[in-house]
PDB file of C-alpha atoms and ligand atoms in Angstrom:
ATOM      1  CA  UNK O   1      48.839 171.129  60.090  1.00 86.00           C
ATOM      2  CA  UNK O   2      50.533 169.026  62.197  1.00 97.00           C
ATOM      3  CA  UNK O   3      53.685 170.440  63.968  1.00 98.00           C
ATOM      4  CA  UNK O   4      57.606 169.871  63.899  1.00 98.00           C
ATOM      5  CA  UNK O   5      58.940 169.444  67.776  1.00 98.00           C
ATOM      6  CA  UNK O   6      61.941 171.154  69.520  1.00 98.00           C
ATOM      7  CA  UNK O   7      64.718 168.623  70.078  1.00 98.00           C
ATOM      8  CA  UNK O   8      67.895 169.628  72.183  1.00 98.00           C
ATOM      9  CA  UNK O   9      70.960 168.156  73.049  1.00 98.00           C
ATOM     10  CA  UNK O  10      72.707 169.619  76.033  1.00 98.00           C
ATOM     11  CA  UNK O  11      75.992 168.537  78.181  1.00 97.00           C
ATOM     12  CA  UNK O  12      78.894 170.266  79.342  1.00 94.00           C
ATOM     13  CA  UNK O  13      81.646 171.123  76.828  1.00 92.00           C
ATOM     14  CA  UNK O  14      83.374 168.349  74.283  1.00 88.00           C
ATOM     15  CA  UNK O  15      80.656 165.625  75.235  1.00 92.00           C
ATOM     16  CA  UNK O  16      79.918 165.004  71.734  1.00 92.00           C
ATOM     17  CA  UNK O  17      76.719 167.528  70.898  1.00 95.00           C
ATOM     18  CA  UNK O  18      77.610 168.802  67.552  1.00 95.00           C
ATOM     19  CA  UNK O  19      78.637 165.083  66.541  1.00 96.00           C
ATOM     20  CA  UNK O  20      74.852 163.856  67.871  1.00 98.00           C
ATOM     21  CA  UNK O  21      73.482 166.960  66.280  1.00 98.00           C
ATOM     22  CA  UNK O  22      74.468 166.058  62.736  1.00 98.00           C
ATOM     23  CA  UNK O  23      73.988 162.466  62.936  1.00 98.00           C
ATOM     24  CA  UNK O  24      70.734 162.874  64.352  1.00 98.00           C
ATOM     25  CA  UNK O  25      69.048 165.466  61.626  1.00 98.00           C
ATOM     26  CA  UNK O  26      70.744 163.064  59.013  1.00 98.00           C
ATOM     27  CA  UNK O  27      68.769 160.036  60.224  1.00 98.00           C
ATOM     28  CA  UNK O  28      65.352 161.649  60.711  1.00 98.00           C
ATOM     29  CA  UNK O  29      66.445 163.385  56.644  1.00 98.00           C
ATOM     30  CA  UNK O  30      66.942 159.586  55.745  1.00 98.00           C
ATOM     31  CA  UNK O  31      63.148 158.697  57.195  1.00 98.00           C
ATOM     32  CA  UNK O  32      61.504 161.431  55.272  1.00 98.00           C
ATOM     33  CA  UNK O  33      61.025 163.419  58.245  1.00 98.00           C
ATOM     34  CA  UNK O  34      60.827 167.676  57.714  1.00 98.00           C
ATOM     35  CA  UNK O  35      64.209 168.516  60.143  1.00 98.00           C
ATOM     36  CA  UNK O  36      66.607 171.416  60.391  1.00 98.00           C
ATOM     37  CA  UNK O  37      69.725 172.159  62.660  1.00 98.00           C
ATOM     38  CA  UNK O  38      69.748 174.990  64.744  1.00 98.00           C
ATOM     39  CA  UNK O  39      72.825 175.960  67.483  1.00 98.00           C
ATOM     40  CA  UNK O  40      73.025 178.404  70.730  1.00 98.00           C
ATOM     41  CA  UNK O  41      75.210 180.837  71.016  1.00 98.00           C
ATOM     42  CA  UNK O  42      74.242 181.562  66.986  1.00 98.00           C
ATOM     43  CA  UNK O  43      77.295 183.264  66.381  1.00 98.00           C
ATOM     44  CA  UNK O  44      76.550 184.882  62.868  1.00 97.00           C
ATOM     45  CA  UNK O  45      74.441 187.527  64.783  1.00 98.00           C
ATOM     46  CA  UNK O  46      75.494 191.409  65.839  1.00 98.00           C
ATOM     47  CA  UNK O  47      74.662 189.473  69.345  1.00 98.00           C
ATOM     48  CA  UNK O  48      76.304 186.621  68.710  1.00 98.00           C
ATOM     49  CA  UNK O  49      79.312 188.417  67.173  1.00 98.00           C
ATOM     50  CA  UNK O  50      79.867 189.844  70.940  1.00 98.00           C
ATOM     51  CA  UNK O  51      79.523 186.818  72.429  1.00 98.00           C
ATOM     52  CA  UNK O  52      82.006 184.548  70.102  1.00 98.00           C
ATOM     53  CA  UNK O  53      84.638 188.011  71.106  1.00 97.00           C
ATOM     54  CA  UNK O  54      83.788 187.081  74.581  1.00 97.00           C
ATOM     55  CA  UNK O  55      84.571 183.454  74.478  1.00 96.00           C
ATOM     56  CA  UNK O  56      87.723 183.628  72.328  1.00 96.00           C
ATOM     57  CA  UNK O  57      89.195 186.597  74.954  1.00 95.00           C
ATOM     58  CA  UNK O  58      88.912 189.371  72.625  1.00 96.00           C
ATOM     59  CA  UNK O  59      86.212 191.240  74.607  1.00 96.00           C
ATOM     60  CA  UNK O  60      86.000 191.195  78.449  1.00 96.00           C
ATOM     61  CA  UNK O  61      82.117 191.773  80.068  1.00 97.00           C
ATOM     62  CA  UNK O  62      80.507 191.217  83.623  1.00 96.00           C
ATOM     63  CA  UNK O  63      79.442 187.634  83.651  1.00 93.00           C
ATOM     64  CA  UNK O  64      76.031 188.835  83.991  1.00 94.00           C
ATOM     65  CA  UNK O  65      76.066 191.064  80.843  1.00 96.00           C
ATOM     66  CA  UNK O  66      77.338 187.982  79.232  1.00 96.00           C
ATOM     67  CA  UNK O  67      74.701 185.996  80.116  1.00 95.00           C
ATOM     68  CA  UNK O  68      71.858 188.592  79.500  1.00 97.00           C
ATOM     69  CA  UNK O  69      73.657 188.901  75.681  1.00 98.00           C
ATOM     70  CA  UNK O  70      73.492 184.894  75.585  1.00 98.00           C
ATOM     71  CA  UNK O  71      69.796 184.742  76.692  1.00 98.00           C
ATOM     72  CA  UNK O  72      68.928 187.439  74.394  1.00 98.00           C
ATOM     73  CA  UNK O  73      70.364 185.573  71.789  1.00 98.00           C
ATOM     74  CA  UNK O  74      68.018 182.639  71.922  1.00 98.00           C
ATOM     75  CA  UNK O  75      65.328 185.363  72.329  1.00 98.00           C
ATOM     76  CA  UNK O  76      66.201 186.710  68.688  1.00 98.00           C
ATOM     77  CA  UNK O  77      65.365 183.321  67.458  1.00 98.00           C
ATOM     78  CA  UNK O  78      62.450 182.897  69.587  1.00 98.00           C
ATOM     79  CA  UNK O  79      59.825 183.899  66.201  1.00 98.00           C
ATOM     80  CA  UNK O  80      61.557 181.476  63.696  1.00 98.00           C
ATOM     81  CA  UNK O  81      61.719 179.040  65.922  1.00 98.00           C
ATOM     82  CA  UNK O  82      57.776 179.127  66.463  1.00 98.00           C
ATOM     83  CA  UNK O  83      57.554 179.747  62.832  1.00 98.00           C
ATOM     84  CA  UNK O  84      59.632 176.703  61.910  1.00 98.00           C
ATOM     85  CA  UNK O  85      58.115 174.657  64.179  1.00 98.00           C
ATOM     86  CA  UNK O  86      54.246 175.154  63.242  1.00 98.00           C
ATOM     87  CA  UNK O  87      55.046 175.010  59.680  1.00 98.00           C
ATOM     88  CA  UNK O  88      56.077 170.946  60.598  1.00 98.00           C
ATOM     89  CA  UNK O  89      59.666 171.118  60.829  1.00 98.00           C
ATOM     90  CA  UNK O  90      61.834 169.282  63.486  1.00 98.00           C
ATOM     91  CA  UNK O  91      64.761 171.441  64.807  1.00 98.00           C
ATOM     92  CA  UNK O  92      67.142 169.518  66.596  1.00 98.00           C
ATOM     93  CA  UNK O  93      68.801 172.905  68.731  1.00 98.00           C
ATOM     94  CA  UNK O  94      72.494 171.985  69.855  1.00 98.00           C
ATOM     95  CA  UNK O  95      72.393 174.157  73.387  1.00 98.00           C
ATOM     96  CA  UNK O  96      69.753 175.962  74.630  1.00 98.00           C
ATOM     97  CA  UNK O  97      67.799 177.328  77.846  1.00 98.00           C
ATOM     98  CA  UNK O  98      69.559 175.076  80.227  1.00 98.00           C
ATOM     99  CA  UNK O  99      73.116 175.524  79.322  1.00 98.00           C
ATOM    100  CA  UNK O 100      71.819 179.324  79.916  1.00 97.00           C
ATOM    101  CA  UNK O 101      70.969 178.293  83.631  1.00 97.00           C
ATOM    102  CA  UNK O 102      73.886 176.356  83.981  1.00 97.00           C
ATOM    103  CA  UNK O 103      76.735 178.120  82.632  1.00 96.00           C
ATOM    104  CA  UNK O 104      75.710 181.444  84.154  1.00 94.00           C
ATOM    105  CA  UNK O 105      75.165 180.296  87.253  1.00 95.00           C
ATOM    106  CA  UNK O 106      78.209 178.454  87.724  1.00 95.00           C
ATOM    107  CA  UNK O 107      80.251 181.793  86.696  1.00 93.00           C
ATOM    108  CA  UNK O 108      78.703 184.158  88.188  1.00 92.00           C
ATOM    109  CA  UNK O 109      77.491 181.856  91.833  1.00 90.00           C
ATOM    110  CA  UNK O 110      73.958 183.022  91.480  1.00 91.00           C
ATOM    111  CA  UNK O 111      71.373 180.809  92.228  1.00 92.00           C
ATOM    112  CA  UNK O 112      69.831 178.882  89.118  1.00 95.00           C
ATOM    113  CA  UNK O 113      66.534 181.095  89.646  1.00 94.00           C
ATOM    114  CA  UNK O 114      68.176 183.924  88.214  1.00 93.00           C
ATOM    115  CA  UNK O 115      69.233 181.808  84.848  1.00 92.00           C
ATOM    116  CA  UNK O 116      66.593 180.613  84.335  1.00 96.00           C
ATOM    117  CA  UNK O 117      64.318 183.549  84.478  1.00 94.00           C
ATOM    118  CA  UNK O 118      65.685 185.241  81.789  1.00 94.00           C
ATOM    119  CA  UNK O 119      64.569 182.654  79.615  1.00 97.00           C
ATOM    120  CA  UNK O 120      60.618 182.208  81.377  1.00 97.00           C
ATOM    121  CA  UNK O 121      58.269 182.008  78.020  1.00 97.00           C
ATOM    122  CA  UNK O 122      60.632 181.232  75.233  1.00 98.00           C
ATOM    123  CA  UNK O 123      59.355 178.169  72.972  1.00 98.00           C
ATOM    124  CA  UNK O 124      59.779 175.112  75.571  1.00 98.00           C
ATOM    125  CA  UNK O 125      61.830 172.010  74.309  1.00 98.00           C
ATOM    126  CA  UNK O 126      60.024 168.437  73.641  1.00 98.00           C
ATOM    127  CA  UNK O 127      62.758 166.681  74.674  1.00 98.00           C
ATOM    128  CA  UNK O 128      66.136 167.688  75.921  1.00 98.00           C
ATOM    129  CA  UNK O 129      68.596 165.002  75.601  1.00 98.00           C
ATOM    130  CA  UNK O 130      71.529 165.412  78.245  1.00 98.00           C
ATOM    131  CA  UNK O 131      74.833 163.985  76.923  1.00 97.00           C
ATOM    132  CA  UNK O 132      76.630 163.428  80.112  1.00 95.00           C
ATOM    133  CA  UNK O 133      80.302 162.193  79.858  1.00 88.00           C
ATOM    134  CA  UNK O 134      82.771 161.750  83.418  1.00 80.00           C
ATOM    135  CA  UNK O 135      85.025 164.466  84.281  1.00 73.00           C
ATOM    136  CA  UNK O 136      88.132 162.270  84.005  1.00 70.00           C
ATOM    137  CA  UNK O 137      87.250 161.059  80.247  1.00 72.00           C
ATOM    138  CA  UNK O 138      86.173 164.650  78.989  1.00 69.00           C
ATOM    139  CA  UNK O 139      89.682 166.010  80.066  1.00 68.00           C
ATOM    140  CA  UNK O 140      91.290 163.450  77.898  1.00 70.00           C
ATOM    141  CA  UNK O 141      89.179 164.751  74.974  1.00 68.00           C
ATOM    142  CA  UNK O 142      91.026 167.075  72.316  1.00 63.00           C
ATOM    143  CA  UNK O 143      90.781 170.653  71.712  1.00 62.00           C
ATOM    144  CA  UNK O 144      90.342 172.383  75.851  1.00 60.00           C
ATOM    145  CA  UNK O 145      91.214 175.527  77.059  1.00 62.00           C
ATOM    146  CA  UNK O 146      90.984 177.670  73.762  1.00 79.00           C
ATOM    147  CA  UNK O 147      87.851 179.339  74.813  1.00 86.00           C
ATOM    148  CA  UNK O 148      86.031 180.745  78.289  1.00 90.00           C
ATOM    149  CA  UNK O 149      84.697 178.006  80.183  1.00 87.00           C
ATOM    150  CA  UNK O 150      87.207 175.333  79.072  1.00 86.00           C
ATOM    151  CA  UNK O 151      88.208 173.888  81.845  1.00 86.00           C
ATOM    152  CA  UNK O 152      87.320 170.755  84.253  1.00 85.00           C
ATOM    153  CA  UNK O 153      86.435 172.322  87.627  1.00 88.00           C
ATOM    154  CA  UNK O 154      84.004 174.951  86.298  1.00 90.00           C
ATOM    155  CA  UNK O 155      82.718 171.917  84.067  1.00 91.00           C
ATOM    156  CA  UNK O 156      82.245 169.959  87.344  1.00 92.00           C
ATOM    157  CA  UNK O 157      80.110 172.611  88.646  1.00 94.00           C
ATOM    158  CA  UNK O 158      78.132 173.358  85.216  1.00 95.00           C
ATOM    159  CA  UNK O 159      77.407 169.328  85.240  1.00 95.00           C
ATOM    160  CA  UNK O 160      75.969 169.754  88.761  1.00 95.00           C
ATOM    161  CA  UNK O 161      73.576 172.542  87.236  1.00 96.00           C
ATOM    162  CA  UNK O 162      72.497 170.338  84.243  1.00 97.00           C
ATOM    163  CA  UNK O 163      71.449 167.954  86.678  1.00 96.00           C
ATOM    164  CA  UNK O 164      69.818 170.236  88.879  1.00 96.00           C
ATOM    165  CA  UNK O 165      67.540 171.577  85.855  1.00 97.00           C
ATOM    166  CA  UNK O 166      66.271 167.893  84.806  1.00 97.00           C
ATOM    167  CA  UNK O 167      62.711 168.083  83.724  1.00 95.00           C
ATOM    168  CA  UNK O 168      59.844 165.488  82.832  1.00 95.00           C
ATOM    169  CA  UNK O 169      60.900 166.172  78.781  1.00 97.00           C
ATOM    170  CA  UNK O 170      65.066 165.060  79.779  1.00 98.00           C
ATOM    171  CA  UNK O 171      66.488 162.344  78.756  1.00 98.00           C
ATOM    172  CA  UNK O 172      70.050 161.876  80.052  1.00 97.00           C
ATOM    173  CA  UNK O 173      71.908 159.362  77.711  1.00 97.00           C
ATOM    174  CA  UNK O 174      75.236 158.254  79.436  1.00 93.00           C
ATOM    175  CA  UNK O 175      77.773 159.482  77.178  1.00 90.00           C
ATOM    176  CA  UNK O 176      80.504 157.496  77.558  1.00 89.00           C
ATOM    177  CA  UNK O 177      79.320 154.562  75.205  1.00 93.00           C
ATOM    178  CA  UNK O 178      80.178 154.586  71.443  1.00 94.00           C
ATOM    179  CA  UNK O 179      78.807 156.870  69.045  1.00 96.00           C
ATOM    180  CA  UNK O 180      76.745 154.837  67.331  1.00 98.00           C
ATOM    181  CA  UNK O 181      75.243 153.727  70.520  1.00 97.00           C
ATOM    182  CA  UNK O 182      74.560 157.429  71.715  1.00 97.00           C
ATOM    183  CA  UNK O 183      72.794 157.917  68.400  1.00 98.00           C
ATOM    184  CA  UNK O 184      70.539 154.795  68.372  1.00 98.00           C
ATOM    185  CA  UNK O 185      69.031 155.975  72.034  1.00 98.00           C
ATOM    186  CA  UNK O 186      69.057 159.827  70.093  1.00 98.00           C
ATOM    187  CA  UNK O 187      67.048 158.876  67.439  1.00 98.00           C
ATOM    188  CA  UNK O 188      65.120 156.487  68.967  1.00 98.00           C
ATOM    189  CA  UNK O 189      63.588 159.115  71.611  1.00 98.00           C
ATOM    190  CA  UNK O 190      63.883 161.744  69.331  1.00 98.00           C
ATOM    191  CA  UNK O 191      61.397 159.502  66.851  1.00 98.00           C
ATOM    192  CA  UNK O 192      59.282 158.986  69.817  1.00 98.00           C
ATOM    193  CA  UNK O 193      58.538 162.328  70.607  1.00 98.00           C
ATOM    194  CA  UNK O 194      58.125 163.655  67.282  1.00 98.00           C
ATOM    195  CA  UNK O 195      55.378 161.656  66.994  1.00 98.00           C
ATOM    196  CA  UNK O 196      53.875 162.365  70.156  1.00 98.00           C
ATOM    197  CA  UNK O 197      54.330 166.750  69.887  1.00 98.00           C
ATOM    198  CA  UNK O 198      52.621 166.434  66.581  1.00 97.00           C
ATOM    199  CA  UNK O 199      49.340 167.795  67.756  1.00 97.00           C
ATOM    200  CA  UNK O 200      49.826 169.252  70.783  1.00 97.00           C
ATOM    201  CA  UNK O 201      50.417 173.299  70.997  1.00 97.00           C
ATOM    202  CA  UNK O 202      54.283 174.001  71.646  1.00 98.00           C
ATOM    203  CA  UNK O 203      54.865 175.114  75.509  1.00 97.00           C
ATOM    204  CA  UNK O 204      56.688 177.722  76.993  1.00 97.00           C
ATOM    205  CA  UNK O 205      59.347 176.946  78.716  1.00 97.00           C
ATOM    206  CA  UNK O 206      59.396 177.362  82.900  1.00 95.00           C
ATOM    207  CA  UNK O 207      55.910 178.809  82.295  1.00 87.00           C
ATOM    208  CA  UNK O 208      54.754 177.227  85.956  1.00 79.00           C
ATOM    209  CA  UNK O 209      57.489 178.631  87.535  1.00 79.00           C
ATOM    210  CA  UNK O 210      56.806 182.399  89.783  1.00 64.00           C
ATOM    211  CA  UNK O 211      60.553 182.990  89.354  1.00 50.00           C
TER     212      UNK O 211
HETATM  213  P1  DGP A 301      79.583 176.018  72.051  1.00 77.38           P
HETATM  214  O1  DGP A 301      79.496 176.880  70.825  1.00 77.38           O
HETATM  215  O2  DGP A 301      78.516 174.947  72.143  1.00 77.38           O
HETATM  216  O3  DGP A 301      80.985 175.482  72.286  1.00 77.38           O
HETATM  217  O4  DGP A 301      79.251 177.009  73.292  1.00 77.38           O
HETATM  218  C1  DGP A 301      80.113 178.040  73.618  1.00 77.38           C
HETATM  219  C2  DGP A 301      80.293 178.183  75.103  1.00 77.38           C
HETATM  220  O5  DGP A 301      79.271 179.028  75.646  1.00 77.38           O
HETATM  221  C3  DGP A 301      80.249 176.894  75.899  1.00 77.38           C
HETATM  222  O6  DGP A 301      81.343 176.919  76.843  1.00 77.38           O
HETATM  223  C4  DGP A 301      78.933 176.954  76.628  1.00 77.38           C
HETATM  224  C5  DGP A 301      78.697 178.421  76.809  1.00 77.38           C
HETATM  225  N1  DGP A 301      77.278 178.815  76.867  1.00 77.38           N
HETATM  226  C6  DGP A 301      76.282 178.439  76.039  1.00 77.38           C
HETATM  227  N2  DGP A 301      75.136 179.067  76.354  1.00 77.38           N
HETATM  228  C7  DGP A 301      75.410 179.858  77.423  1.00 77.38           C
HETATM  229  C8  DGP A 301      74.637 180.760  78.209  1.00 77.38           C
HETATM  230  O7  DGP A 301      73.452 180.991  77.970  1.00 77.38           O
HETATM  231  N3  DGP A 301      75.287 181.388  79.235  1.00 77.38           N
HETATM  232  C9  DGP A 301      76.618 181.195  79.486  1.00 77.38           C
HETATM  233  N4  DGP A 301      77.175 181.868  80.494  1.00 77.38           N
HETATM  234  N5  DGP A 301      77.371 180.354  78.762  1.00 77.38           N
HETATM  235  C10 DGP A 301      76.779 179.684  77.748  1.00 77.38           C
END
C-alpha cells in the first residue's frame, strides 16, 4: 500500500499557516487525493489543555517545562500519525518539530541542540514549507499580543531559528506575495512530493544527528 506523506507549514506567528493549511488540504480533496489536517500545539488534549492555559496567561511554567509539555504533545500523536500515514493519507501538520526548536530556544537562550533533541525519532516531515513574511509587514497584521510569544522582537529571533533549522525537505516560500500565489507554490510542491514519498518508508526526524 502505497503511503500518505507528512506535509508542514511552519513560520513565525500571523504569517498565514492556518490560511495555507486549509486551502491546501482543500485542493489536494478537489484532486482526489486521501488528505487530513492536523495542528501543533493540539489543544483538545489534557497536554494541550496546559499548554493553551500557558499561552493565554492563565498558567505560569519554566520555559523549559513548557517546552518539554509542547514536545510531548507532538509525541502523543506520534502513533496516529504513523498510522495515518501508512494507511495512504496526506496530513498537511500546521506547526511541528521546528517551531519546537525555534520557539524554545529563543525563550529560554538555549542552544537549538537542546530543542531539537527532544523531538530526535518522531515521524520526520516530507516537506516543510517555511512561510516567511518581514518583520515590518507581520506587525501590521491583526490580532498580536493576546497570547505568549506575540510580539516582534522575540519573532525576530524565532525567524533566525527557522532559518537556522532549514533542511534538504524545506521549502521557504516568501510570504509576502498574495494568497493565491503562496498556495499555487503550496500545492504545487506539496503535489510533488506526495508523489515522490509514496514508496519510500517514512523517516525519523534528526535521526543522523548524536545530539
Ligand atoms: P499557534 O496555535 O500556531 O498560534 O501556536 C501557539 C504558539 O505556540 C505560537 O506562538 C507558537 C508556539 N509554539 C508552537 N510550538 C511550540 C513549541 O514546541 N515550543 C514553544 N516554546 N512554543 C511553541
Amino acid at each position: 500500500m502505497e503511503r500518505g506523506a507528512l506535509l508542514v507549514l511552519e513560520g513565525c506567528d500571523r504569517v498565514g499557516k492556518s490560511t495555507q493549511t486549509k486551502r491546501l488540504v482543500q485542493a489536494l480533496k478537489d484532486r482526489d487525493l486521501k488528505v487530513e489536517a492536523r495542528g501543533f500545539p493540539d489543544r483538545t488534549t489534557t497536554i494541550g489543555s496546559v499548554i493553551d492555559e500557558y499561552l493565554k496567561y492563565k498558567k505560569d511554567l519554566p520555559r523549559e517545562t513548557i517546552h518539554l509539555l509542547f514536545a510531548a504533545n507532538r509525541w502523543e500523536q506520534k502513533d496516529d500519525i504513523i498510522k495515518t500515514l501508512n494507511s495512504g493519507i496526506t496530513l498537511v501538520v500546521d506547526r511541528y518539530a521546528a517551531s519546537g526548536a525555534a520557539y524554545s530556544a529563543a525563550s529560554t537562550n538555549k542552544h537549538l541542540v537542546w530543542g531539537k533533541s527532544l523531538d530526535q525519532g518522531l515521524p520526520a516531515p516530507d516537506l516543510v514549507a517555511f512561510l516567511s513574511v518581514n518583520n515590518e509587514i507581520l506587525s501590521a497584521r491583526d490580532g498580536w499580543a493576546k497570547e505568549r510569544f506575540e510580539n516582534q522582537d522575540f519573532q525576530k529571533k524565532v525567524a533566525e531559528n527557522f532559518l537556522q533549522l532549514k533542511e534538504d525537505t524545506w521549502k521557504i516560500i516568501e510570504g509576502n506575495q498574495s494568497i493565491d500565489d503562496v498556495h499555487k507554490i503550496l500545492l504545487e510542491e506539496s503535489l510533488k512530493v506526495i508523489q515522490k514519498v509514496k514508496t519510500i518508508p517514512i523517516k525519523k526526524l534528526y535521526e543522523n544527528e548524536s545530539n
